[in-house]
Coordinates of C-alpha atoms in Angstrom, one line a residue:
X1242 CA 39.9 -87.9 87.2
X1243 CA 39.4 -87.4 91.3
X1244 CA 39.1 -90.9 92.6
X1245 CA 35.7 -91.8 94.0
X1246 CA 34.8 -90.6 97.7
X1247 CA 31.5 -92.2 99.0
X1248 CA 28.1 -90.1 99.1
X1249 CA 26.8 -92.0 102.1
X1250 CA 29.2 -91.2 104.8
X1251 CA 28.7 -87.4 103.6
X1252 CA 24.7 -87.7 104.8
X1253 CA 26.5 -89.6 107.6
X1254 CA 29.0 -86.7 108.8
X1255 CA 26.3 -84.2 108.3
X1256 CA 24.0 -85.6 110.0
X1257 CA 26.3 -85.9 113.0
X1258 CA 28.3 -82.5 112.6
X1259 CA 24.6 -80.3 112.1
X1260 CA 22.8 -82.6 115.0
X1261 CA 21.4 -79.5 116.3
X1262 CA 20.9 -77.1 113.5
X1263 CA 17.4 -77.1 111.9
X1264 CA 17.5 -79.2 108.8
X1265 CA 14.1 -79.6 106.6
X1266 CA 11.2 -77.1 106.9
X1267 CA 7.4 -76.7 105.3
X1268 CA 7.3 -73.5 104.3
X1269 CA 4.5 -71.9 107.0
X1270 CA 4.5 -75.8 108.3
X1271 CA 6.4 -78.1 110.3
X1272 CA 10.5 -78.1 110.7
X1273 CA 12.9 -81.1 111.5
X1274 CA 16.5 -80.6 113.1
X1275 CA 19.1 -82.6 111.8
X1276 CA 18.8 -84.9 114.9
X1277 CA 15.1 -85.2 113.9
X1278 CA 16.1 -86.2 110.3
X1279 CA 18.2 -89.0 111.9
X1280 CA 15.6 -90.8 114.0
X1281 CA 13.2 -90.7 111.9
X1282 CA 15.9 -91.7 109.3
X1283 CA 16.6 -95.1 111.9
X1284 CA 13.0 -95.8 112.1
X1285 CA 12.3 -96.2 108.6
X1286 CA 15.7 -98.8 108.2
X1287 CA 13.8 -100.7 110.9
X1288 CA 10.8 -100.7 109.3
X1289 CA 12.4 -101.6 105.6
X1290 CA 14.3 -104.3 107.8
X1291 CA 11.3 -106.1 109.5
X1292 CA 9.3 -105.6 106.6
X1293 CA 12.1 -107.7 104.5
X1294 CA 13.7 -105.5 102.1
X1295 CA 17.0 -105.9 100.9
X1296 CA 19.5 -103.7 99.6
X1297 CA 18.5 -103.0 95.8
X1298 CA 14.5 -103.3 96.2
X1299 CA 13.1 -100.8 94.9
X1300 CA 10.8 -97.7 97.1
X1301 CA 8.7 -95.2 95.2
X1302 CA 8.1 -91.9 95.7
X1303 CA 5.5 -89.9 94.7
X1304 CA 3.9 -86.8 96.2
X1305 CA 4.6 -82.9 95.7
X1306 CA 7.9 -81.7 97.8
X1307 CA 8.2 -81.3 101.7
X1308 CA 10.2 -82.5 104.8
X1309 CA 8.6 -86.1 105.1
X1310 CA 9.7 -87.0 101.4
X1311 CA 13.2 -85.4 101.8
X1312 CA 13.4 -87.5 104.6
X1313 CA 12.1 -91.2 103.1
X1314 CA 14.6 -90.7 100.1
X1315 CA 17.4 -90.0 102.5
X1316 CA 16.2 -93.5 104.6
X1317 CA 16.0 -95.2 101.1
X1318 CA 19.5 -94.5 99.7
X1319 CA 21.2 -95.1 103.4
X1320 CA 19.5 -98.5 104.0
X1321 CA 20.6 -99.0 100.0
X1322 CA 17.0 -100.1 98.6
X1323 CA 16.7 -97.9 95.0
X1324 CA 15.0 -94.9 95.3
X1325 CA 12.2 -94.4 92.6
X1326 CA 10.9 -90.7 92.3
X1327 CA 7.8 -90.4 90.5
X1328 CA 6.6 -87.2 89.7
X1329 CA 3.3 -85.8 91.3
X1330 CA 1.8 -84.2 88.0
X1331 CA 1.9 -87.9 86.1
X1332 CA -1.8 -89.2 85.9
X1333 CA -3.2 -91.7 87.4
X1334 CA -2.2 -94.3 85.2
X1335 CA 1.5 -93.6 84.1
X1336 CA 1.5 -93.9 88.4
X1337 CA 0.2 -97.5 88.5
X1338 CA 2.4 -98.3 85.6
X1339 CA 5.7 -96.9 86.6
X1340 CA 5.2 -98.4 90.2
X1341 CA 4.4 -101.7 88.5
X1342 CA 7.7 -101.2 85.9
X1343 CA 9.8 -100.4 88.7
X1344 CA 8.6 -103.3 90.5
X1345 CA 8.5 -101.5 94.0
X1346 CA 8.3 -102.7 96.8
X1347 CA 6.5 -99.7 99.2
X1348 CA 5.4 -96.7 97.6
X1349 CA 5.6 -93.6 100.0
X1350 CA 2.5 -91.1 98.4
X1351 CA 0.5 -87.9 99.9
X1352 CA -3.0 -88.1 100.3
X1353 CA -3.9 -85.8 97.5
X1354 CA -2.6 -88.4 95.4
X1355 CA -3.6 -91.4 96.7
X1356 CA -7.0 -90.8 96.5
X1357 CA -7.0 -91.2 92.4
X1358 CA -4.9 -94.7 92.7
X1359 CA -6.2 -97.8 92.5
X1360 CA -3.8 -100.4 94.9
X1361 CA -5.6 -103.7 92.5
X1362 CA -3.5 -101.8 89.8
X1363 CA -0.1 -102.3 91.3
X1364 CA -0.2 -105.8 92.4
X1365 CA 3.0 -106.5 93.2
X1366 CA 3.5 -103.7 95.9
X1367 CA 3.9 -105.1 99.1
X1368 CA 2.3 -101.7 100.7
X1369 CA 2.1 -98.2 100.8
X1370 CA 3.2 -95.5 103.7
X1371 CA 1.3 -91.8 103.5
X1372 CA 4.0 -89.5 102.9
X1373 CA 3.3 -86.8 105.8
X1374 CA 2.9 -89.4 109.1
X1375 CA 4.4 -92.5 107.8
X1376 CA 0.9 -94.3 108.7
X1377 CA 0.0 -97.5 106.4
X1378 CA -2.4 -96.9 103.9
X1379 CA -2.4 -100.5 103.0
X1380 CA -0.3 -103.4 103.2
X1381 CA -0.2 -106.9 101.4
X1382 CA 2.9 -107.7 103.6
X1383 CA 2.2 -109.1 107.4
X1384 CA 5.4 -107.8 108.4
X1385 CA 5.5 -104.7 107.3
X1386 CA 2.0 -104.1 109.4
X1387 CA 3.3 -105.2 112.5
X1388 CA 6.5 -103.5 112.2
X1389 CA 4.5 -100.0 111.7
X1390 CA 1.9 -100.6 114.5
X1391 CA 4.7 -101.4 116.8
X1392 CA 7.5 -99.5 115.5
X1393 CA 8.3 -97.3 118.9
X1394 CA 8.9 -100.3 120.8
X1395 CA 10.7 -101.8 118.1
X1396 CA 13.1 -98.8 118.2
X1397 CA 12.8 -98.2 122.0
X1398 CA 14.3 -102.0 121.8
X1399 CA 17.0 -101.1 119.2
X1400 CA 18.1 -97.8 120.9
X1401 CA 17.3 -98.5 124.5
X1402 CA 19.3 -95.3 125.8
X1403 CA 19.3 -91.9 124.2
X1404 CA 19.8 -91.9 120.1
X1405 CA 22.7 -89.8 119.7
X1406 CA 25.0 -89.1 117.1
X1407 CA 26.8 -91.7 117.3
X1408 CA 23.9 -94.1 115.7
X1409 CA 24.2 -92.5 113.0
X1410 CA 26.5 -95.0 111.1
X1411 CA 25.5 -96.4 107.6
X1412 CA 27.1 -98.7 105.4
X1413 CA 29.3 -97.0 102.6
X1414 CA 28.0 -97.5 99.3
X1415 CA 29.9 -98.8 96.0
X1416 CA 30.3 -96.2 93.8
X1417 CA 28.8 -99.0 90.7
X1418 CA 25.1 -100.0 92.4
X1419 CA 22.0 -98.8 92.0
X1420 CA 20.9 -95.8 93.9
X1421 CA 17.5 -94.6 92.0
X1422 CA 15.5 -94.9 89.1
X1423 CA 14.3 -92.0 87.7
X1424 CA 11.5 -91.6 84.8
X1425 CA 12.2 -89.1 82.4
X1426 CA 9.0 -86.3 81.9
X1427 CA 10.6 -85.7 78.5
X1428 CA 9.0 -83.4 75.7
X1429 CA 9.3 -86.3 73.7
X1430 CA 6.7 -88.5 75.2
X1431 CA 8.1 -91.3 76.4
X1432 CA 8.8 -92.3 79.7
X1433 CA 12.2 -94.5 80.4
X1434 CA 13.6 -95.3 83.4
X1435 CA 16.9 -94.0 84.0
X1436 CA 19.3 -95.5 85.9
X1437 CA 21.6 -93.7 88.2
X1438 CA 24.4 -94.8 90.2
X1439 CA 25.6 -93.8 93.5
X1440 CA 28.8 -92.8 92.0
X1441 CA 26.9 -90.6 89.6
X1442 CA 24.7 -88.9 92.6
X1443 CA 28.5 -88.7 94.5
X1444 CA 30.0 -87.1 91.5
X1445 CA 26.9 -84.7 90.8
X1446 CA 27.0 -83.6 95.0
X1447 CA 30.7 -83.2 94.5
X1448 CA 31.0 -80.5 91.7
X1449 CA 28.2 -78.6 93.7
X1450 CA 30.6 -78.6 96.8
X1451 CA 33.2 -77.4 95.0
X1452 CA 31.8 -75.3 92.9
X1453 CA 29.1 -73.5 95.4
X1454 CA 31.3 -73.2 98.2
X1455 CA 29.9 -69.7 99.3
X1456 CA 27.5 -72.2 101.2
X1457 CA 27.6 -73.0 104.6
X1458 CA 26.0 -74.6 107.5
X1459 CA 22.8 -72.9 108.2
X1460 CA 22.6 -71.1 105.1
X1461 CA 18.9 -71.3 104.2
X1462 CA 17.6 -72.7 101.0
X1463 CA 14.5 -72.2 98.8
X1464 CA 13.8 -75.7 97.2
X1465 CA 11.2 -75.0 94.1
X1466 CA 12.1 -77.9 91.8
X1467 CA 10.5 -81.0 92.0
X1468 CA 12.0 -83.6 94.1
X1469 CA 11.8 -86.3 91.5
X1470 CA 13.3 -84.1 88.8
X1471 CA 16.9 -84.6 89.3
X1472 CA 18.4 -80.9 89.3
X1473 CA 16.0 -80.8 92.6
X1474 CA 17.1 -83.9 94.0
X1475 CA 20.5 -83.6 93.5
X1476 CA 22.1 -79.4 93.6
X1477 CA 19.1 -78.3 95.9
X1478 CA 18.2 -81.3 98.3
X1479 CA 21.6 -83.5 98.5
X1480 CA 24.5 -81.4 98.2
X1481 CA 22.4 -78.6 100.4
X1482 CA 21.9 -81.2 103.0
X1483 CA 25.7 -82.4 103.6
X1484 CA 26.7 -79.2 104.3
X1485 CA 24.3 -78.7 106.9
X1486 CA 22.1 -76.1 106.0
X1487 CA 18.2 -75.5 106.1
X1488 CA 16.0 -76.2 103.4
X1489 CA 12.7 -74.9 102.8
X1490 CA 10.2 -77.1 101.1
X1491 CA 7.2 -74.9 98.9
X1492 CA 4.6 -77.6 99.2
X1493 CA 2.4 -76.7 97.0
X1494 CA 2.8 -74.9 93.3
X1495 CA 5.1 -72.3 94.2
X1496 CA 2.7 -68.7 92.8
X1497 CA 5.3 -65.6 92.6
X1498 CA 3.5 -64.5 95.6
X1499 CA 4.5 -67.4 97.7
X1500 CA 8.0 -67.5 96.5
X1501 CA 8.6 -64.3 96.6
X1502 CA 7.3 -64.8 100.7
X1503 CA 9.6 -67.1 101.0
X1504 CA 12.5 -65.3 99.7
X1505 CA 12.0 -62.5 102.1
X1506 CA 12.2 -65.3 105.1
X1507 CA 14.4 -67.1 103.7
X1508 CA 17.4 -65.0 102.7
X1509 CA 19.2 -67.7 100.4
X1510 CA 22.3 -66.9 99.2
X1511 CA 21.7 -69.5 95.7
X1512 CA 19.0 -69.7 94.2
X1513 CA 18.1 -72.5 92.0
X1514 CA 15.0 -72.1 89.0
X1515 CA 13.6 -72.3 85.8
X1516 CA 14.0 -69.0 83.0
X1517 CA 10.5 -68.6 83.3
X1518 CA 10.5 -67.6 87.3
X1519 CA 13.2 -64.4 86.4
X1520 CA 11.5 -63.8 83.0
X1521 CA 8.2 -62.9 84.5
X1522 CA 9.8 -60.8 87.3
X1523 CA 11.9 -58.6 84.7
X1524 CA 9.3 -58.5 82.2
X1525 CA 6.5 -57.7 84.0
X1526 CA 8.6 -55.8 87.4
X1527 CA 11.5 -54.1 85.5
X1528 CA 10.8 -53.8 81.6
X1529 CA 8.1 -51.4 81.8
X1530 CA 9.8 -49.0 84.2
X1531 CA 12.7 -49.0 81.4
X1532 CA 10.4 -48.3 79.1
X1533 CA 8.8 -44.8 80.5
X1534 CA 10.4 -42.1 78.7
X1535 CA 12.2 -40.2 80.9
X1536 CA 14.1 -43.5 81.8
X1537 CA 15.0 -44.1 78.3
X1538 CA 16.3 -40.7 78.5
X1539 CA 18.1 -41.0 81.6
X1540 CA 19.8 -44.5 80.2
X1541 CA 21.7 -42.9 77.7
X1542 CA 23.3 -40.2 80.0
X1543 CA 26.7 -40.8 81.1
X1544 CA 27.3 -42.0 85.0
X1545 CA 23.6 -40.9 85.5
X1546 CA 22.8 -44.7 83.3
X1547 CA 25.4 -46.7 86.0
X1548 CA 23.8 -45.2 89.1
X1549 CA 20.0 -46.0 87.6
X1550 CA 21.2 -49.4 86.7
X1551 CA 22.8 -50.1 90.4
X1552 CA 19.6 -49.2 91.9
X1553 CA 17.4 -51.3 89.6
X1554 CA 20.1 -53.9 90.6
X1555 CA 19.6 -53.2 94.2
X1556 CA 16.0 -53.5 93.8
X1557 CA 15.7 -57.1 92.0
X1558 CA 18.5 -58.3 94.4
X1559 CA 15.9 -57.3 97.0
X1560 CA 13.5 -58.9 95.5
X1561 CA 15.3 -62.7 96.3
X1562 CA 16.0 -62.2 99.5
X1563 CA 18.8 -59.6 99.4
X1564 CA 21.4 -62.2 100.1
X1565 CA 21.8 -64.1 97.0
X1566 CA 25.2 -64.9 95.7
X1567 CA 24.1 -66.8 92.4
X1568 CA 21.2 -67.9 90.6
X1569 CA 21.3 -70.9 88.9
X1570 CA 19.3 -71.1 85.9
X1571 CA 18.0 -74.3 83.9
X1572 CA 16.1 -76.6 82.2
X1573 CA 16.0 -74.0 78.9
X1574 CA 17.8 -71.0 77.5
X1575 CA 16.9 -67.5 78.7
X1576 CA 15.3 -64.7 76.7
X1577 CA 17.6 -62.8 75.2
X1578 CA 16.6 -59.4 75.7
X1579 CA 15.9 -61.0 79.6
X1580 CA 19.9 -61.8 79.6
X1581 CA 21.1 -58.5 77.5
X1582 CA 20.0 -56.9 80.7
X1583 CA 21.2 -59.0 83.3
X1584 CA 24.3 -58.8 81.8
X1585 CA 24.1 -55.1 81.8
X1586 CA 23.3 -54.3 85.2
X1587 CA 25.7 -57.7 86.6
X1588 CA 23.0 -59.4 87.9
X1589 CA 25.0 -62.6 89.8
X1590 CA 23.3 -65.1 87.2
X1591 CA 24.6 -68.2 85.4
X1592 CA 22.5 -71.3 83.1
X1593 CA 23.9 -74.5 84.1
X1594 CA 23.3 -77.5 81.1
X1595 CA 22.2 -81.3 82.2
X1596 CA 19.6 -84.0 81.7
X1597 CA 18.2 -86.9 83.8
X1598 CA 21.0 -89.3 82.7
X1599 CA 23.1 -87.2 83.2
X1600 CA 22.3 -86.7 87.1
X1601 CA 21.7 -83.9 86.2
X1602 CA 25.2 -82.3 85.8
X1603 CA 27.0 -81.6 81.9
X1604 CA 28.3 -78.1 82.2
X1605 CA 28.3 -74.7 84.4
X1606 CA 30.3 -72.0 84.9
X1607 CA 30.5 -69.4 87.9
X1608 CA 28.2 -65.8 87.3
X1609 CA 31.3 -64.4 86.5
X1610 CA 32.9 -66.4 84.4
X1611 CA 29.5 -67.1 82.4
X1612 CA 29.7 -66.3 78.6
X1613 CA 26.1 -64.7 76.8
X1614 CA 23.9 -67.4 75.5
X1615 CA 26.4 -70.6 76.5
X1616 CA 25.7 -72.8 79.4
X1617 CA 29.1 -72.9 80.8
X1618 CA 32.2 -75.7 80.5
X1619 CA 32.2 -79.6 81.1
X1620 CA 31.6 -79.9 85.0
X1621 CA 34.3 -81.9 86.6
X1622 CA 34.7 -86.1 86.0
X1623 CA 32.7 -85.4 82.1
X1624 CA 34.1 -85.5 78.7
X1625 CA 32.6 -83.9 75.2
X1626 CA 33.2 -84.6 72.3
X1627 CA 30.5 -82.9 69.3
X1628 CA 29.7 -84.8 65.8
X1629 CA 30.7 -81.9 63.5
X1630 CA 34.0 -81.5 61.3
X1631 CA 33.8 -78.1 63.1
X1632 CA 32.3 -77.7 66.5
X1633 CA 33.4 -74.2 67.0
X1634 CA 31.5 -73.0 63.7
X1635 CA 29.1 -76.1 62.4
X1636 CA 26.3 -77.6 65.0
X1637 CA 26.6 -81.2 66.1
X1638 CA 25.2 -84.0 68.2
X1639 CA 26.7 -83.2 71.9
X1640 CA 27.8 -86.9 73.2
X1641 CA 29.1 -86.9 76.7
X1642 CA 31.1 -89.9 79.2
X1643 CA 32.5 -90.2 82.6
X1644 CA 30.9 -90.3 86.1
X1645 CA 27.7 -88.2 86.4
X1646 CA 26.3 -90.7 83.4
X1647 CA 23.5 -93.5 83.7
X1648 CA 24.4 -96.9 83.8
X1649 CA 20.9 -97.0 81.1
X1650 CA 17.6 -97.3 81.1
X1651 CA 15.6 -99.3 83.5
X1652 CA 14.3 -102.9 81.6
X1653 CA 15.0 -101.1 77.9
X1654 CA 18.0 -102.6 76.6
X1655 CA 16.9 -101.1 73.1
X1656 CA 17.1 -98.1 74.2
X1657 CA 20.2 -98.2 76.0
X1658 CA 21.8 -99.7 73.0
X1659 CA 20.8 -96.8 71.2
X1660 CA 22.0 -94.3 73.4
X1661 CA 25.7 -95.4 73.5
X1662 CA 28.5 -95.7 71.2
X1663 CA 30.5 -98.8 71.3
X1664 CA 33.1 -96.8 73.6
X1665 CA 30.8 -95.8 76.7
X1666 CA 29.9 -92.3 74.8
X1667 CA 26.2 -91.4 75.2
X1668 CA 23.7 -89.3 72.8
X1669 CA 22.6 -86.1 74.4
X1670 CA 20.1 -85.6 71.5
X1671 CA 21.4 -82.1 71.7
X1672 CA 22.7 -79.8 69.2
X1673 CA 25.8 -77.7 69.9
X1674 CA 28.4 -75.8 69.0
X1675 CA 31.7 -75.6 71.6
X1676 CA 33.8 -72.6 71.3
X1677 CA 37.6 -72.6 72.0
X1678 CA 37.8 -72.2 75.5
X1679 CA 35.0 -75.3 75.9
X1680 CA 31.9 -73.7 76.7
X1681 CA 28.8 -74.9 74.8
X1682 CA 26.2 -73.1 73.1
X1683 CA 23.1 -75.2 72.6
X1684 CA 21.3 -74.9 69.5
X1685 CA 18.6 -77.3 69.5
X1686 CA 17.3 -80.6 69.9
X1687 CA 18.3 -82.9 67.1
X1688 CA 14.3 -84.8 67.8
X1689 CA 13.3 -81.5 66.6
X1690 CA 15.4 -80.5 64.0
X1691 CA 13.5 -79.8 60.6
X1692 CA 14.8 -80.7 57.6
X1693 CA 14.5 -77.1 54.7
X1694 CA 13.2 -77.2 51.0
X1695 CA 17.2 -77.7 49.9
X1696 CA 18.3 -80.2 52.9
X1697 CA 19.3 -77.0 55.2
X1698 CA 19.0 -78.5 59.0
X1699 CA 16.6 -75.9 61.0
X1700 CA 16.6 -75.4 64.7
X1701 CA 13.3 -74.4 66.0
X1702 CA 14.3 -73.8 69.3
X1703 CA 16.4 -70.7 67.8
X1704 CA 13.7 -69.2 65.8
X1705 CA 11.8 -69.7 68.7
X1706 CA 13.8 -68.0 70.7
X1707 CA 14.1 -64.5 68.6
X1708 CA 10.1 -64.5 68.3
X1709 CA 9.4 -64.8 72.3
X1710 CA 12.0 -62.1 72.5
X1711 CA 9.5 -59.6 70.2
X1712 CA 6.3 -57.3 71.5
X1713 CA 3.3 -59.3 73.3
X1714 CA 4.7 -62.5 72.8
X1715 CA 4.9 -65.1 75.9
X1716 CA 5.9 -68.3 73.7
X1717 CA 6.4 -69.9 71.0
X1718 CA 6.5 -73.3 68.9
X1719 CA 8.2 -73.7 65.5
X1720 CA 6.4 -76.7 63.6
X1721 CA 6.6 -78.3 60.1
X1722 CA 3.8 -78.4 58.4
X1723 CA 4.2 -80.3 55.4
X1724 CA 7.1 -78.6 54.1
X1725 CA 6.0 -74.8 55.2
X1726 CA 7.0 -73.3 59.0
X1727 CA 4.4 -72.9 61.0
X1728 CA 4.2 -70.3 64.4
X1729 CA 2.4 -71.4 67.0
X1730 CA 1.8 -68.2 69.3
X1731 CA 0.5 -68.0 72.7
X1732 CA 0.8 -64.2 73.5
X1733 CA 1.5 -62.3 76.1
X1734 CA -2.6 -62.3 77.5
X1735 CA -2.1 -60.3 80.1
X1736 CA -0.4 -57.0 78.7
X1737 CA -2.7 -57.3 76.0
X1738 CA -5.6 -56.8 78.0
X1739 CA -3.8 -54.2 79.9
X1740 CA -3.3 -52.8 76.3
X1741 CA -7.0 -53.2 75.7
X1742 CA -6.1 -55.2 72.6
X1743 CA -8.9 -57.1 70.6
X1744 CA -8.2 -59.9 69.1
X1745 CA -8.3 -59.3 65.7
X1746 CA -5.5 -56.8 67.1
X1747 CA -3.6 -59.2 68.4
X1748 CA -3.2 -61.1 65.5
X1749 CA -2.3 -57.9 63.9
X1750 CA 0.8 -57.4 65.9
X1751 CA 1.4 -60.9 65.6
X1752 CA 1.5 -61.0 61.7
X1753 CA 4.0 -57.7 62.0
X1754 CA 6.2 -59.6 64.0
X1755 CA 6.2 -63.0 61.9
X1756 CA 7.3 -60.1 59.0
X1757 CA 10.1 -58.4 60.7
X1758 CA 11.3 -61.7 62.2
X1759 CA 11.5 -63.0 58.2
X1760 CA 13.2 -60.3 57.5
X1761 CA 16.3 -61.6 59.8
X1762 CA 16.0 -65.1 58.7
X1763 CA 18.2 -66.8 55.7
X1764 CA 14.6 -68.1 52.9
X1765 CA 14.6 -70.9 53.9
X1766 CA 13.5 -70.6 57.4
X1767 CA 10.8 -68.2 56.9
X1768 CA 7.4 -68.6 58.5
X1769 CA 4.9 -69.3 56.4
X1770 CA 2.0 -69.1 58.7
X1771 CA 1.0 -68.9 62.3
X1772 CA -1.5 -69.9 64.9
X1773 CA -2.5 -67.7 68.3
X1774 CA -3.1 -70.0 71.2
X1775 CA -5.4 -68.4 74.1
X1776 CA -4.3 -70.9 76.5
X1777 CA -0.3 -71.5 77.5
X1778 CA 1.4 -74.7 75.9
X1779 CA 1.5 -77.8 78.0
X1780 CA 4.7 -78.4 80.1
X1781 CA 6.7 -81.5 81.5
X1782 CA 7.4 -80.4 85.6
X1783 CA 10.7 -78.5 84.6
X1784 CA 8.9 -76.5 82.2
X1785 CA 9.7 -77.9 78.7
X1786 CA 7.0 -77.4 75.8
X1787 CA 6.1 -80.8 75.4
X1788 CA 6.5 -80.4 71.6
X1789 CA 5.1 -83.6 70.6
X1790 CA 1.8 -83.0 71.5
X1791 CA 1.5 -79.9 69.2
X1792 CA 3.7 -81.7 66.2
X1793 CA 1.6 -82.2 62.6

């Protein structure tokens, strides 16, 4: 196991090393140099300081990505108060009571957000800072007001001479405290606060150095996961960040259009999303074109099928930029027929595996090295091991240890207890199979596992799978309904009305896909019914079905 190098002096160095490279931009806003990001950096530890907080306090977060919130995480893990991302999309009250849970201390928020809080609800915050100037929108501490309304003299004072790069020096952390809490958005329902470690956030920046080292300083970057979902936090803001490149911020809910904008300015060379962002783009941008006759045709002629497929290639590469070296894909397995043709045309794709207590990091594997339908091998400083007499051939729970893991969940000791073994190994929750060379091959969550007629263990997530892959079909839930499989459909609404199908059409081609899909399945997972939904499912911020809401 590589011994533990600090994350702090690696903001530190970069910081220092990239002082005049641009660092954090608003995509079609504002931009910060890395020199920027440092004295603004230095003015938020002297506010913290003369406001009185100490080294583990805790500072919320809470506001839809840009510069200005990249920038008050960075201040809160240097200064060492615990970070608490809270995601933008929670409501109202899950705000007031995570803020209250995590017993924060200042809560940085944008306006948008603000506006629907109430500050009687969070009693125990001392104030709250508007994420895009850093003004006070209200304060219960004396201090903290005086330090903001004289803050320039205050660093003037501190820094009397220019502020160089050799201020920039912050106190190494130890690899066992507290960095950030972060609350889960899981399609379970419940919200628990995860603890995370700076070792873990070290050990999660350090597999991305090593294993993305096409990067490097002033390579741009195209951030479109939330901030305070860890995947964003950590491969796209942190380990982007020490090595000194330039990050673009979509600030509000990235549309294709605007991220397709921004990959033309942009140029990134990784690329870092959800299935659903390359599903729509081949689906709706490349599928029909394969689908024209003459191209059918053309597909199956010798060397004329390799020259078509380069140029279609050529074409979606465009499409991100024209620079990209690898697309990370997570959060949920692709579409099969999506990554049949990926594969085909050696698109420079691979799906990366991890969770929120995880980091995010489990397992990845380079674009070419990637296996169909696995997400890749153990990442460094993380062991496996899989509850099955036969994890090459029989599913089992996936139970991980080693760095990248949570020290547990914030004020739940129940649940912490019941997330470990007696030996340090935590409970994925997922189901897997692990093939001889290590790489996994999720199939399903064991929350969600139903139990067949004769005791058979069903995956849902694999059924579901091989039904979005079928005609007019967008997605799909697999439910029990008293002992009989259940289809919840939302179709595909757009190419049906291109199709000028009616409804009664639609459910049609629905009920002739529910038939050939039986045909493929062993009895005992056959659908017994199904339900069309006009509207998509509802979604946690990385995209997951939140399943529980459409359970029986």
């Amino acid at each position: 196991m590589q011994a533990y190098q600090e994350l702090i002096p690696y903001i530190s160095q970069s910081l220092r090393d990239n002082w005049e490279r641009l660092a954090l931009t608003d995509f079609n806003g504002q931009s910060f140099q890395y020199r920027d990001v440092a004295r603004k950096i230095a003015k938020l530890h002297l506010l913290f300081e003369h406001a009185g907080l100490k080294p583990g306090d805790k500072v919320a977060l809470c506001g839809k990505n840009s510069a200005q919130w990249a920038i008050a995480a960075l201040a809160s893990l240097t200064y060492g108060t615990v970070a608490v991302p809270i995601l933008h999309d929670f409501k109202p009250d899950n705000i007031h009571h995570l803020v209250c849970h995590s017993e924060a201390k200042l809560f940085f928020v944008d306006a948008s957000t603000w506006e629907n809080l109430d500050h009687d609800h969070m009693p125990a915050l001392e104030g709250a800072i508007l994420i895009n100037d850093y003004s006070l929108l209200f304060s219960r501490n004396k201090r903290l007001a005086a330090a903001r309304e004289n803050l320039n003299r205050i660093f003037g004072e501190r820094y009397p001479e220019r502020f160089t790069p050799d201020n920039v020096d912050y106190p190494a952390e130890k690899a066992d405290s507290l960095a950030l809490i972060n609350y889960t958005s899981g399609s379970t329902g419940f919200s628990k606060g995860v603890m995370l470690s700076y070792g873990s956030l070290w050990s999660n920046v350090q597999f991305s150095i090593d294993g993305l080292d096409f990067l490097v300083p002033g390579d741009g970057m195209v951030c479109m996961l939330p901030l305070a979902h860890m995947f964003g936090f950590t491969v796209e803001l942190l380990h982007t960040f020490v090595k000194g490149c330039h990050i673009h911020f979509l600030t509000r809910t990235p549309s294709p259009k605007v991220i397709m904008d921004a990959f033309a300015q942009v140029h990134p060379k990784l690329i870092v999303t959800v299935p659903l962002i390359i599903e729509k783009i081949v689906k709706t941008k490349v599928f029909p074109l394969l689908d024209k006759p003459l191209m059918r045709l053309l597909l199956h002629v010798p060397f004329v099928d390799d020259r078509l497929l380069a140029k279609i290639k050529s074409k979606l590469n465009e499409v991100f930029g024209g620079e990209m070296r690898e697309m990370i894909i997570g959060g949920a397995g692709l579409n099969k027929d999506v990554e049949t043709f990926l594969r085909r045309i050696n698109f420079p794709y691979t799906v990366g595996y991890g969770m929120t207590e995880c980091g995010p990091l489990i397992s990845y594997a380079q674009w070419d090295s990637q296996r169909q339908s696995s997400c890749g091998q153990p990442v460094d400083r993380m062991e496996l091991r899989v509850s099955s007499p036969d994890p090459e051939n029989i599913p089992g729970t996936l139970w991980v240890r080693g760095r990248n893991v949570m020290q547990g969940y914030y004020k739940n000791p129940q649940a912490t207890k019941e997330a470990f073994d007696a030996d340090g190994w935590m409970n994925t929750g997922d189901i897997v199979t692990i093939d001889s060379d290590g790489y996994i091959y999720i199939r399903g969550r064991d929350k969600s596992m139903i139990l067949g007629p004769s005791g058979q263990n069903i995956y849902p997530e694999e059924i579901e799978q091989q039904l979005n892959a079928m005609p007019f079909v967008a997605e799909s839930l697999i439910v029990d309904d008293h002992g009989h499989l259940v289809a919840l459909i939302h179709p595909d609404m757009e190419n049906c009305a291109k199709e000028g199908l009616s409804t009664d059409q639609i459910a049609d081609l629905m009920r002739r896909n529910i038939d050939e899909l039986n045909g493929a399945l062993p009895p005992y997972s056959h659908i017994s019914d199904f339900k069309i939904f006009q509207e998509e499912f509802e979604k946690t911020p990385k995209r997951s079905i939140k399943r529980y809401l459409y359970q029986h």
